[in-house]
mmCIF file of C-alpha atoms in Angstrom:
data_model
loop_
_atom_site.group_PDB
_atom_site.id
_atom_site.type_symbol
_atom_site.label_atom_id
_atom_site.label_comp_id
_atom_site.label_asym_id
_atom_site.label_seq_id
_atom_site.Cartn_x
_atom_site.Cartn_y
_atom_site.Cartn_z
ATOM 1 C CA UNK A 22 -13.953 49.326 -5.683
ATOM 2 C CA UNK A 23 -13.413 46.113 -3.883
ATOM 3 C CA UNK A 24 -13.403 42.760 -6.008
ATOM 4 C CA UNK A 25 -16.195 40.395 -5.046
ATOM 5 C CA UNK A 26 -15.263 37.857 -2.779
ATOM 6 C CA UNK A 27 -15.055 34.150 -4.337
ATOM 7 C CA UNK A 28 -15.952 31.206 -2.205
ATOM 8 C CA UNK A 29 -14.821 27.823 -3.239
ATOM 9 C CA UNK A 30 -17.606 26.084 -4.905
ATOM 10 C CA UNK A 31 -18.774 23.015 -3.178
ATOM 11 C CA UNK A 32 -19.275 19.988 -5.235
ATOM 12 C CA UNK A 33 -19.393 15.963 -4.273
ATOM 13 C CA UNK A 34 -16.282 15.246 -2.986
ATOM 14 C CA UNK A 35 -13.818 12.871 -5.054
ATOM 15 C CA UNK A 36 -13.846 9.494 -3.197
ATOM 16 C CA UNK A 37 -10.091 8.554 -2.538
ATOM 17 C CA UNK A 38 -8.914 5.042 -3.114
ATOM 18 C CA UNK A 39 -8.869 2.661 -0.498
ATOM 19 C CA UNK A 40 -5.562 1.380 0.842
ATOM 20 C CA UNK A 41 -3.272 3.798 2.482
ATOM 21 C CA UNK A 42 -1.903 7.011 3.207
ATOM 22 C CA UNK A 43 0.324 9.541 1.242
ATOM 23 C CA UNK A 44 1.588 12.939 2.233
ATOM 24 C CA UNK A 45 0.751 16.381 0.118
ATOM 25 C CA UNK A 46 2.866 19.385 0.332
ATOM 26 C CA UNK A 47 1.818 22.640 -1.084
ATOM 27 C CA UNK A 48 2.831 26.325 -1.560
ATOM 28 C CA UNK A 49 2.013 29.121 -3.832
ATOM 29 C CA UNK A 50 2.686 32.468 -4.769
ATOM 30 C CA UNK A 51 0.787 34.367 -3.694
ATOM 31 C CA UNK A 52 -0.620 32.776 -0.762
ATOM 32 C CA UNK A 53 -3.686 31.198 -0.928
ATOM 33 C CA UNK A 54 -6.187 29.596 0.913
ATOM 34 C CA UNK A 55 -6.483 25.804 0.657
ATOM 35 C CA UNK A 56 -9.628 23.940 0.373
ATOM 36 C CA UNK A 57 -9.116 19.770 -0.341
ATOM 37 C CA UNK A 58 -12.506 17.942 -1.354
ATOM 38 C CA UNK A 59 -14.391 20.841 -0.242
ATOM 39 C CA UNK A 60 -12.716 21.198 3.215
ATOM 40 C CA UNK A 61 -10.758 23.770 4.577
ATOM 41 C CA UNK A 62 -6.880 22.977 5.071
ATOM 42 C CA UNK A 63 -5.278 26.378 5.844
ATOM 43 C CA UNK A 64 -3.188 28.773 3.855
ATOM 44 C CA UNK A 65 -0.269 27.964 2.125
ATOM 45 C CA UNK A 66 2.532 26.791 2.718
ATOM 46 C CA UNK A 67 1.323 23.790 3.891
ATOM 47 C CA UNK A 68 3.795 20.849 4.555
ATOM 48 C CA UNK A 69 3.093 17.377 5.390
ATOM 49 C CA UNK A 70 -0.662 16.763 4.941
ATOM 50 C CA UNK A 71 -1.701 13.210 5.559
ATOM 51 C CA UNK A 72 -4.230 12.497 2.875
ATOM 52 C CA UNK A 73 -5.864 8.948 1.724
ATOM 53 C CA UNK A 74 -4.909 7.275 -1.412
ATOM 54 C CA UNK A 75 -6.416 8.652 -4.928
ATOM 55 C CA UNK A 76 -7.091 11.516 -6.446
ATOM 56 C CA UNK A 77 -7.834 14.949 -4.421
ATOM 57 C CA UNK A 78 -9.436 18.201 -5.906
ATOM 58 C CA UNK A 79 -7.647 21.044 -4.592
ATOM 59 C CA UNK A 80 -9.125 24.807 -4.753
ATOM 60 C CA UNK A 81 -6.537 27.104 -4.502
ATOM 61 C CA UNK A 82 -8.187 30.735 -3.126
ATOM 62 C CA UNK A 83 -6.884 34.078 -2.673
ATOM 63 C CA UNK A 84 -9.931 36.797 -2.656
ATOM 64 C CA UNK A 85 -7.570 39.618 -2.266
ATOM 65 C CA UNK A 86 -5.597 38.686 -5.736
ATOM 66 C CA UNK A 87 -8.975 37.676 -7.457
ATOM 67 C CA UNK A 88 -7.373 34.150 -7.792
ATOM 68 C CA UNK A 89 -9.309 30.633 -7.773
ATOM 69 C CA UNK A 90 -7.513 27.727 -9.128
ATOM 70 C CA UNK A 91 -8.683 24.302 -9.061
ATOM 71 C CA UNK A 92 -5.804 21.433 -9.340
ATOM 72 C CA UNK A 93 -6.471 17.503 -8.994
ATOM 73 C CA UNK A 94 -3.456 15.619 -7.443
ATOM 74 C CA UNK A 95 -2.946 11.852 -6.916
ATOM 75 C CA UNK A 96 -1.562 10.529 -3.542
ATOM 76 C CA UNK A 97 0.256 7.301 -3.232
ATOM 77 C CA UNK A 98 0.540 5.142 -0.513
ATOM 78 C CA UNK A 99 3.758 5.985 1.643
ATOM 79 C CA UNK A 100 4.669 9.032 -0.740
ATOM 80 C CA UNK A 101 5.280 12.917 -0.668
ATOM 81 C CA UNK A 102 3.573 14.836 -3.666
ATOM 82 C CA UNK A 103 4.686 18.261 -3.649
ATOM 83 C CA UNK A 104 2.730 21.344 -5.365
ATOM 84 C CA UNK A 105 4.571 24.103 -6.014
ATOM 85 C CA UNK A 106 2.310 27.155 -7.993
ATOM 86 C CA UNK A 107 3.229 30.670 -9.329
ATOM 87 C CA UNK A 108 -0.446 32.325 -9.545
ATOM 88 C CA UNK A 109 0.638 35.634 -10.133
ATOM 89 C CA UNK A 110 0.457 35.150 -14.199
#
């Protein structure tokens, strides 16, 4: 029996603060699809994603392992934010 397919929940997009661009690097175990503010960006690992400064909602999704995790990241102007998550637990 296959587990049900999970999809990201579409909620209103977070409004990033005006004032610049920062970088997000994200890796997970196992791999996950990455949605930032409702937009699909690809599969982990993702490096050097340029995002507007401010708070962003990140959904990590892997239907094969039944993983759906929502986290929030704050991007700062000119800085790199790195997120590493072990979702096997």
